Amino acid sequence: MHSDTLIIVNPASGGGRALAAEPLVAGYLAGQSKSIQFVHSRSSENVRELAANGAAAGYRYVIALGGDGAFHHVVEGIRGTGAIAGFFPAGNGNDIARDLGIPADAVSAAATFCHSVPRAVDLVRVQFPDGRTAHFIGAGGMGLDAEAAHLANTRFKSWPGVTRYLAGALRAFFSEPAFELAAELDGTRWTGRAILATVANSSSYGSGVRIAPDAKMDDGWLDVVLVGDIVWTRLVEAIPTVLTTGDLRFDEVKRFRCRRAVLRADRAVRVHGDGELLGESPAEFEILPAAIRVMVPGTAAG
């Protein structure tokens, strides 16, 4: 019997957590009489290539066994095909899984997958002046959050959970000055000094930092959060709130909802999506409603 499900394992995810979860996931799915094909990725780019090849080969489901980054690349790989994405979280953050209602444990996610349905969710398209285009499914943006994500994946990679991102954010705050931002948000313009501009399709990033608590992954809107130039004590004061409710009511925080956002800075500023470095400013972000299907618990939508 030809398998209809391809699981792409990122051996590096979660400091080896994905690799350790593979035999447990395989054993569970075998017990459910599921015909599954496993393959290991060698790099982020290879995840995308394996996903694209899987979709082209006729796999109905292409699943990431890894972190948000692995799922990000699976989504990019199958985008525009008939394949349905799946996610068995085994990374450090798992923010996207949380917003999709997928259990944070890979084996529990596999059990949930067996009773899940396809749900149409939005993607965010990012375009750069040189013609390059990228996509993400969760949250992205430019400035301090992109720097924090980069440091969390490099310098602070061995730190546990959200401490990786917080350490990266504090390091970036003191090493990267605020920038002059010009934002076009549908018909609204905003200019001023900023430390970050987040463009969110999901509510959190960075292992549970609730930057856009009202964001929904299937509502056809971008939730944009602009944070002005603030003192470091203000940044520290915000941490408990963004780790719980996300209801941050500082004058320096401006929130918008739009379908298209163009962000320009007075210098080159890193741009990320789902914690993956995509390029540098300026960048144009646009929501693509119901652009991909993902297996999630609950009732089918879209």
mmCIF file of C-alpha atoms in Angstrom:
data_model
loop_
_atom_site.group_PDB
_atom_site.id
_atom_site.type_symbol
_atom_site.label_atom_id
_atom_site.label_comp_id
_atom_site.label_asym_id
_atom_site.label_seq_id
_atom_site.Cartn_x
_atom_site.Cartn_y
_atom_site.Cartn_z
ATOM 1 C CA MET A 1 0.000 0.000 0.000
ATOM 2 C CA HIS A 2 1.401 3.382 -1.005
ATOM 3 C CA SER A 3 1.688 5.776 1.903
ATOM 4 C CA ASP A 4 -0.375 8.957 1.697
ATOM 5 C CA THR A 5 1.531 10.663 4.530
ATOM 6 C CA LEU A 6 5.100 12.012 4.518
ATOM 7 C CA ILE A 7 6.670 13.031 7.816
ATOM 8 C CA ILE A 8 9.742 15.250 7.523
ATOM 9 C CA VAL A 9 11.900 14.998 10.644
ATOM 10 C CA ASN A 10 14.243 17.842 11.490
ATOM 11 C CA PRO A 11 16.884 16.057 13.610
ATOM 12 C CA ALA A 12 18.136 19.363 15.052
ATOM 13 C CA SER A 13 14.751 20.569 16.343
ATOM 14 C CA GLY A 14 14.451 20.976 20.092
ATOM 15 C CA GLY A 15 18.045 19.951 20.699
ATOM 16 C CA GLY A 16 17.289 16.450 19.403
ATOM 17 C CA ARG A 17 13.731 16.228 20.738
ATOM 18 C CA ALA A 18 12.314 15.595 17.265
ATOM 19 C CA LEU A 19 14.724 12.743 16.661
ATOM 20 C CA ALA A 20 13.841 11.166 20.008
ATOM 21 C CA ALA A 21 10.125 11.490 19.255
ATOM 22 C CA GLU A 22 10.333 9.781 15.848
ATOM 23 C CA PRO A 23 10.168 6.126 17.021
ATOM 24 C CA LEU A 24 7.365 6.976 19.441
ATOM 25 C CA VAL A 25 5.353 8.680 16.712
ATOM 26 C CA ALA A 26 6.086 5.835 14.307
ATOM 27 C CA GLY A 27 4.991 3.240 16.854
ATOM 28 C CA TYR A 28 1.768 5.050 17.618
ATOM 29 C CA LEU A 29 0.803 5.537 13.977
ATOM 30 C CA ALA A 30 1.674 1.935 13.137
ATOM 31 C CA GLY A 31 -0.697 0.893 15.899
ATOM 32 C CA GLN A 32 -3.380 2.930 14.156
ATOM 33 C CA SER A 33 -2.674 1.086 10.876
ATOM 34 C CA LYS A 34 -1.402 4.283 9.254
ATOM 35 C CA SER A 35 0.964 3.925 6.303
ATOM 36 C CA ILE A 36 3.633 6.561 6.894
ATOM 37 C CA GLN A 37 6.900 7.493 5.202
ATOM 38 C CA PHE A 38 9.603 9.203 7.284
ATOM 39 C CA VAL A 39 12.470 11.249 5.883
ATOM 40 C CA HIS A 40 15.184 13.295 7.625
ATOM 41 C CA SER A 41 16.104 16.822 6.569
ATOM 42 C CA ARG A 42 19.674 18.110 6.319
ATOM 43 C CA SER A 43 18.913 21.832 6.465
ATOM 44 C CA SER A 44 16.084 24.354 6.439
ATOM 45 C CA GLU A 45 16.253 24.565 2.659
ATOM 46 C CA ASN A 46 16.161 20.776 2.477
ATOM 47 C CA VAL A 47 12.923 20.709 4.519
ATOM 48 C CA ARG A 48 11.315 22.885 1.867
ATOM 49 C CA GLU A 49 12.723 20.744 -0.944
ATOM 50 C CA LEU A 50 11.539 17.505 0.660
ATOM 51 C CA ALA A 51 8.081 18.981 1.218
ATOM 52 C CA ALA A 52 7.803 20.164 -2.383
ATOM 53 C CA ASN A 53 8.973 16.783 -3.676
ATOM 54 C CA GLY A 54 6.511 15.023 -1.394
ATOM 55 C CA ALA A 55 3.616 17.070 -2.705
ATOM 56 C CA ALA A 56 4.746 16.456 -6.287
ATOM 57 C CA ALA A 57 4.971 12.720 -5.579
ATOM 58 C CA GLY A 58 1.321 12.673 -4.556
ATOM 59 C CA TYR A 59 1.472 12.579 -0.764
ATOM 60 C CA ARG A 60 -1.815 13.889 0.577
ATOM 61 C CA TYR A 61 -0.354 14.934 3.936
ATOM 62 C CA VAL A 62 3.094 16.437 4.460
ATOM 63 C CA ILE A 63 3.956 16.762 8.145
ATOM 64 C CA ALA A 64 6.749 18.543 9.987
ATOM 65 C CA LEU A 65 8.157 16.721 13.009
ATOM 66 C CA GLY A 66 10.171 19.566 14.476
ATOM 67 C CA GLY A 67 9.818 23.187 15.497
ATOM 68 C CA ASP A 68 8.050 26.228 14.083
ATOM 69 C CA GLY A 69 10.923 26.703 11.633
ATOM 70 C CA ALA A 70 10.484 23.213 10.184
ATOM 71 C CA PHE A 71 6.747 23.756 9.814
ATOM 72 C CA HIS A 72 7.429 27.139 8.189
ATOM 73 C CA HIS A 73 9.499 25.444 5.489
ATOM 74 C CA VAL A 74 6.995 22.617 4.993
ATOM 75 C CA VAL A 75 4.310 25.233 4.383
ATOM 76 C CA GLU A 76 6.540 27.026 1.865
ATOM 77 C CA GLY A 77 7.281 23.710 0.160
ATOM 78 C CA ILE A 78 3.682 22.619 -0.357
ATOM 79 C CA ARG A 79 2.134 26.060 -0.898
ATOM 80 C CA GLY A 80 0.178 26.102 -4.144
ATOM 81 C CA THR A 81 -0.215 22.324 -4.278
ATOM 82 C CA GLY A 82 -3.063 20.076 -3.208
ATOM 83 C CA ALA A 83 -1.130 18.700 -0.233
ATOM 84 C CA ILE A 84 -2.327 19.304 3.322
ATOM 85 C CA ALA A 85 0.150 20.361 5.999
ATOM 86 C CA GLY A 86 0.526 18.697 9.374
ATOM 87 C CA PHE A 87 2.558 19.595 12.444
ATOM 88 C CA PHE A 88 3.939 17.330 15.178
ATOM 89 C CA PRO A 89 5.700 19.897 17.427
ATOM 90 C CA ALA A 90 9.107 19.029 18.854
ATOM 91 C CA GLY A 91 10.838 22.387 18.907
ATOM 92 C CA ASN A 92 11.601 25.059 21.468
ATOM 93 C CA GLY A 93 8.705 27.404 20.720
ATOM 94 C CA ASN A 94 5.706 25.637 19.150
ATOM 95 C CA ASP A 95 3.780 28.931 19.008
ATOM 96 C CA ILE A 96 2.100 28.060 15.708
ATOM 97 C CA ALA A 97 0.912 24.703 17.018
ATOM 98 C CA ARG A 98 -0.590 26.437 20.039
ATOM 99 C CA ASP A 99 -2.633 28.805 17.865
ATOM 100 C CA LEU A 100 -3.815 25.897 15.706
ATOM 101 C CA GLY A 101 -4.928 23.910 18.751
ATOM 102 C CA ILE A 102 -2.347 21.174 18.123
ATOM 103 C CA PRO A 103 -0.892 19.545 21.284
ATOM 104 C CA ALA A 104 2.666 20.573 22.138
ATOM 105 C CA ASP A 105 3.781 16.944 22.522
ATOM 106 C CA ALA A 106 4.632 15.200 19.252
ATOM 107 C CA VAL A 107 2.989 11.865 20.131
ATOM 108 C CA SER A 108 -0.164 13.611 21.375
ATOM 109 C CA ALA A 109 -0.154 15.617 18.151
ATOM 110 C CA ALA A 110 0.084 12.377 16.172
ATOM 111 C CA ALA A 111 -2.910 11.011 18.068
ATOM 112 C CA THR A 112 -4.810 14.214 17.398
ATOM 113 C CA PHE A 113 -3.856 14.055 13.711
ATOM 114 C CA CYS A 114 -5.735 10.776 13.359
ATOM 115 C CA HIS A 115 -8.960 12.584 14.275
ATOM 116 C CA SER A 116 -8.244 15.961 12.680
ATOM 117 C CA VAL A 117 -9.726 17.732 9.686
ATOM 118 C CA PRO A 118 -8.253 20.092 7.075
ATOM 119 C CA ARG A 119 -8.660 23.759 7.941
ATOM 120 C CA ALA A 120 -7.961 26.604 5.533
ATOM 121 C CA VAL A 121 -5.701 29.218 7.128
ATOM 122 C CA ASP A 122 -4.117 32.425 5.921
ATOM 123 C CA LEU A 123 -0.525 33.022 4.896
ATOM 124 C CA VAL A 124 1.468 36.253 4.866
ATOM 125 C CA ARG A 125 3.365 37.113 1.694
ATOM 126 C CA VAL A 126 6.484 39.270 2.049
ATOM 127 C CA GLN A 127 7.928 41.058 -0.964
ATOM 128 C CA PHE A 128 11.326 42.755 -1.140
ATOM 129 C CA PRO A 129 12.514 45.440 -3.598
ATOM 130 C CA ASP A 130 14.837 43.007 -5.391
ATOM 131 C CA GLY A 131 11.828 40.910 -6.390
ATOM 132 C CA ARG A 132 12.277 38.153 -3.826
ATOM 133 C CA THR A 133 9.119 36.807 -2.221
ATOM 134 C CA ALA A 134 8.710 34.810 0.997
ATOM 135 C CA HIS A 135 5.771 33.583 3.062
ATOM 136 C CA PHE A 136 5.068 32.827 6.695
ATOM 137 C CA ILE A 137 2.118 31.401 8.585
ATOM 138 C CA GLY A 138 2.569 32.701 12.154
ATOM 139 C CA ALA A 139 4.125 36.007 13.128
ATOM 140 C CA GLY A 140 6.956 38.049 11.677
ATOM 141 C CA GLY A 141 8.143 41.589 11.272
ATOM 142 C CA MET A 142 11.241 43.715 11.500
ATOM 143 C CA GLY A 143 13.507 45.245 14.093
ATOM 144 C CA LEU A 144 14.108 43.998 17.606
ATOM 145 C CA ASP A 145 11.943 40.880 17.232
ATOM 146 C CA ALA A 146 13.835 39.786 14.124
ATOM 147 C CA GLU A 147 17.157 40.379 15.888
ATOM 148 C CA ALA A 148 15.879 38.494 18.930
ATOM 149 C CA ALA A 149 14.786 35.550 16.782
ATOM 150 C CA HIS A 150 18.201 35.491 15.086
ATOM 151 C CA LEU A 151 20.044 35.520 18.429
ATOM 152 C CA ALA A 152 17.674 32.907 19.882
ATOM 153 C CA ASN A 153 18.603 30.581 17.020
ATOM 154 C CA THR A 154 22.345 31.276 17.288
ATOM 155 C CA ARG A 155 24.001 32.815 20.357
ATOM 156 C CA PHE A 156 21.324 31.707 22.852
ATOM 157 C CA LYS A 157 20.278 28.490 21.123
ATOM 158 C CA SER A 158 21.114 26.316 24.128
ATOM 159 C CA TRP A 159 18.974 28.383 26.531
ATOM 160 C CA PRO A 160 15.605 26.859 27.496
ATOM 161 C CA GLY A 161 12.228 27.948 26.123
ATOM 162 C CA VAL A 162 11.305 31.596 26.090
ATOM 163 C CA THR A 163 14.551 32.617 27.838
ATOM 164 C CA ARG A 164 16.297 32.249 24.454
ATOM 165 C CA TYR A 165 14.067 34.886 22.932
ATOM 166 C CA LEU A 166 14.076 37.220 25.945
ATOM 167 C CA ALA A 167 17.872 37.105 26.149
ATOM 168 C CA GLY A 168 18.033 37.848 22.438
ATOM 169 C CA ALA A 169 15.564 40.731 22.785
ATOM 170 C CA LEU A 170 17.512 42.357 25.615
ATOM 171 C CA ARG A 171 20.819 41.900 23.799
ATOM 172 C CA ALA A 172 19.357 43.388 20.626
ATOM 173 C CA PHE A 173 17.806 46.280 22.553
ATOM 174 C CA PHE A 174 21.192 47.431 23.814
ATOM 175 C CA SER A 175 23.133 46.735 20.609
ATOM 176 C CA GLU A 176 20.682 47.813 17.890
ATOM 177 C CA PRO A 177 19.439 51.414 18.072
ATOM 178 C CA ALA A 178 15.863 52.385 17.299
ATOM 179 C CA PHE A 179 15.150 53.273 13.672
ATOM 180 C CA GLU A 180 12.983 55.778 11.859
ATOM 181 C CA LEU A 181 9.976 53.843 10.589
ATOM 182 C CA ALA A 182 7.547 54.799 7.847
ATOM 183 C CA ALA A 183 4.580 52.436 7.772
ATOM 184 C CA GLU A 184 1.705 52.296 5.272
ATOM 185 C CA LEU A 185 -1.133 50.184 6.684
ATOM 186 C CA ASP A 186 -3.873 50.058 4.051
ATOM 187 C CA GLY A 187 -4.968 53.705 4.080
ATOM 188 C CA THR A 188 -3.193 54.666 7.304
ATOM 189 C CA ARG A 189 0.311 56.125 7.574
ATOM 190 C CA TRP A 190 2.479 56.060 10.685
ATOM 191 C CA THR A 191 5.941 57.535 11.078
ATOM 192 C CA GLY A 192 8.245 57.744 14.048
ATOM 193 C CA ARG A 193 11.123 56.102 15.887
ATOM 194 C CA ALA A 194 10.512 52.424 16.605
ATOM 195 C CA ILE A 195 12.290 49.395 17.995
ATOM 196 C CA LEU A 196 10.108 46.857 16.195
ATOM 197 C CA ALA A 197 7.187 46.400 13.839
ATOM 198 C CA THR A 198 5.417 43.056 14.138
ATOM 199 C CA VAL A 199 3.138 41.699 11.414
ATOM 200 C CA ALA A 200 1.124 38.858 12.902
ATOM 201 C CA ASN A 201 -1.153 36.149 11.584
ATOM 202 C CA SER A 202 -0.962 34.308 14.929
ATOM 203 C CA SER A 203 -1.031 35.580 18.480
ATOM 204 C CA SER A 204 2.468 34.706 19.698
ATOM 205 C CA TYR A 205 6.093 34.042 18.814
ATOM 206 C CA GLY A 206 9.381 33.480 20.606
ATOM 207 C CA SER A 207 8.109 30.544 22.733
ATOM 208 C CA GLY A 208 5.008 32.218 24.099
ATOM 209 C CA VAL A 209 5.453 35.977 23.728
ATOM 210 C CA ARG A 210 1.867 37.120 23.098
ATOM 211 C CA ILE A 211 2.550 40.052 20.833
ATOM 212 C CA ALA A 212 -0.855 40.115 19.077
ATOM 213 C CA PRO A 213 -3.395 38.401 21.357
ATOM 214 C CA ASP A 214 -6.363 39.128 19.070
ATOM 215 C CA ALA A 215 -4.775 37.734 15.903
ATOM 216 C CA LYS A 216 -6.604 34.879 14.181
ATOM 217 C CA MET A 217 -5.060 32.632 11.549
ATOM 218 C CA ASP A 218 -8.187 32.438 9.390
ATOM 219 C CA ASP A 219 -9.765 35.914 9.567
ATOM 220 C CA GLY A 220 -8.149 37.445 6.470
ATOM 221 C CA TRP A 221 -6.405 40.220 8.430
ATOM 222 C CA LEU A 222 -2.900 41.191 9.470
ATOM 223 C CA ASP A 223 -2.477 42.341 13.071
ATOM 224 C CA VAL A 224 0.310 44.928 13.100
ATOM 225 C CA VAL A 225 2.024 46.031 16.310
ATOM 226 C CA LEU A 226 4.378 49.007 16.261
ATOM 227 C CA VAL A 227 6.511 49.630 19.332
ATOM 228 C CA GLY A 228 8.078 53.062 19.619
ATOM 229 C CA ASP A 229 11.421 53.991 21.112
ATOM 230 C CA ILE A 230 11.277 53.059 24.815
ATOM 231 C CA VAL A 231 13.666 52.933 27.748
ATOM 232 C CA TRP A 232 14.948 49.541 28.877
ATOM 233 C CA THR A 233 13.018 49.608 32.148
ATOM 234 C CA ARG A 234 9.818 49.911 30.138
ATOM 235 C CA LEU A 235 10.812 46.871 28.092
ATOM 236 C CA VAL A 236 11.415 44.820 31.239
ATOM 237 C CA GLU A 237 8.102 46.043 32.675
ATOM 238 C CA ALA A 238 6.319 44.663 29.605
ATOM 239 C CA ILE A 239 7.678 41.105 29.923
ATOM 240 C CA PRO A 240 5.132 39.703 32.431
ATOM 241 C CA THR A 241 2.247 41.020 30.333
ATOM 242 C CA VAL A 242 3.446 39.673 26.988
ATOM 243 C CA LEU A 243 4.063 36.280 28.599
ATOM 244 C CA THR A 244 0.484 36.083 29.891
ATOM 245 C CA THR A 245 -2.409 38.057 28.402
ATOM 246 C CA GLY A 246 -0.544 40.135 25.834
ATOM 247 C CA ASP A 247 -2.799 43.069 26.752
ATOM 248 C CA LEU A 248 -0.003 45.627 26.686
ATOM 249 C CA ARG A 249 -1.385 49.133 27.093
ATOM 250 C CA PHE A 250 1.676 51.345 26.783
ATOM 251 C CA ASP A 251 1.520 54.627 24.878
ATOM 252 C CA GLU A 252 4.518 53.420 22.885
ATOM 253 C CA VAL A 253 2.528 50.443 21.539
ATOM 254 C CA LYS A 254 0.297 51.063 18.521
ATOM 255 C CA ARG A 255 -1.961 48.360 17.068
ATOM 256 C CA PHE A 256 -3.508 48.211 13.610
ATOM 257 C CA ARG A 257 -5.469 45.725 11.537
ATOM 258 C CA CYS A 258 -4.993 45.747 7.779
ATOM 259 C CA ARG A 259 -4.593 43.563 4.712
ATOM 260 C CA ARG A 260 -1.370 45.132 3.425
ATOM 261 C CA ALA A 261 1.525 46.723 5.295
ATOM 262 C CA VAL A 262 4.564 48.426 3.789
ATOM 263 C CA LEU A 263 7.413 49.015 6.244
ATOM 264 C CA ARG A 264 10.411 51.221 5.469
ATOM 265 C CA ALA A 265 13.291 52.170 7.753
ATOM 266 C CA ASP A 266 16.123 54.691 7.594
ATOM 267 C CA ARG A 267 18.628 51.820 7.557
ATOM 268 C CA ALA A 268 18.726 48.129 6.735
ATOM 269 C CA VAL A 269 16.718 46.280 9.393
ATOM 270 C CA ARG A 270 16.307 42.501 9.576
ATOM 271 C CA VAL A 271 12.944 41.005 8.576
ATOM 272 C CA HIS A 272 11.779 37.606 9.856
ATOM 273 C CA GLY A 273 8.797 35.297 9.553
ATOM 274 C CA ASP A 274 8.110 32.423 11.968
ATOM 275 C CA GLY A 275 11.527 33.157 13.495
ATOM 276 C CA GLU A 276 13.289 32.542 10.162
ATOM 277 C CA LEU A 277 15.382 35.347 8.660
ATOM 278 C CA LEU A 278 13.748 36.417 5.376
ATOM 279 C CA GLY A 279 15.710 39.524 4.380
ATOM 280 C CA GLU A 280 16.034 43.200 5.212
ATOM 281 C CA SER A 281 13.777 46.246 5.052
ATOM 282 C CA PRO A 282 12.020 47.719 3.194
ATOM 283 C CA ALA A 283 9.357 45.043 2.881
ATOM 284 C CA GLU A 284 5.717 44.728 1.877
ATOM 285 C CA PHE A 285 3.458 42.309 3.764
ATOM 286 C CA GLU A 286 0.119 41.102 2.399
ATOM 287 C CA ILE A 287 -2.421 38.637 3.775
ATOM 288 C CA LEU A 288 -3.340 35.695 1.550
ATOM 289 C CA PRO A 289 -6.678 34.415 2.893
ATOM 290 C CA ALA A 290 -7.227 30.649 3.116
ATOM 291 C CA ALA A 291 -3.970 30.042 1.235
ATOM 292 C CA ILE A 292 -3.118 26.665 2.742
ATOM 293 C CA ARG A 293 -4.833 23.755 4.480
ATOM 294 C CA VAL A 294 -3.566 22.368 7.772
ATOM 295 C CA MET A 295 -4.760 19.332 9.722
ATOM 296 C CA VAL A 296 -6.150 20.587 13.038
ATOM 297 C CA PRO A 297 -8.586 19.378 15.698
ATOM 298 C CA GLY A 298 -12.199 20.442 15.351
ATOM 299 C CA THR A 299 -14.594 21.177 12.553
ATOM 300 C CA ALA A 300 -13.426 21.784 9.014
ATOM 301 C CA ALA A 301 -13.374 25.380 7.845
ATOM 302 C CA GLY A 302 -12.715 26.761 4.403
#
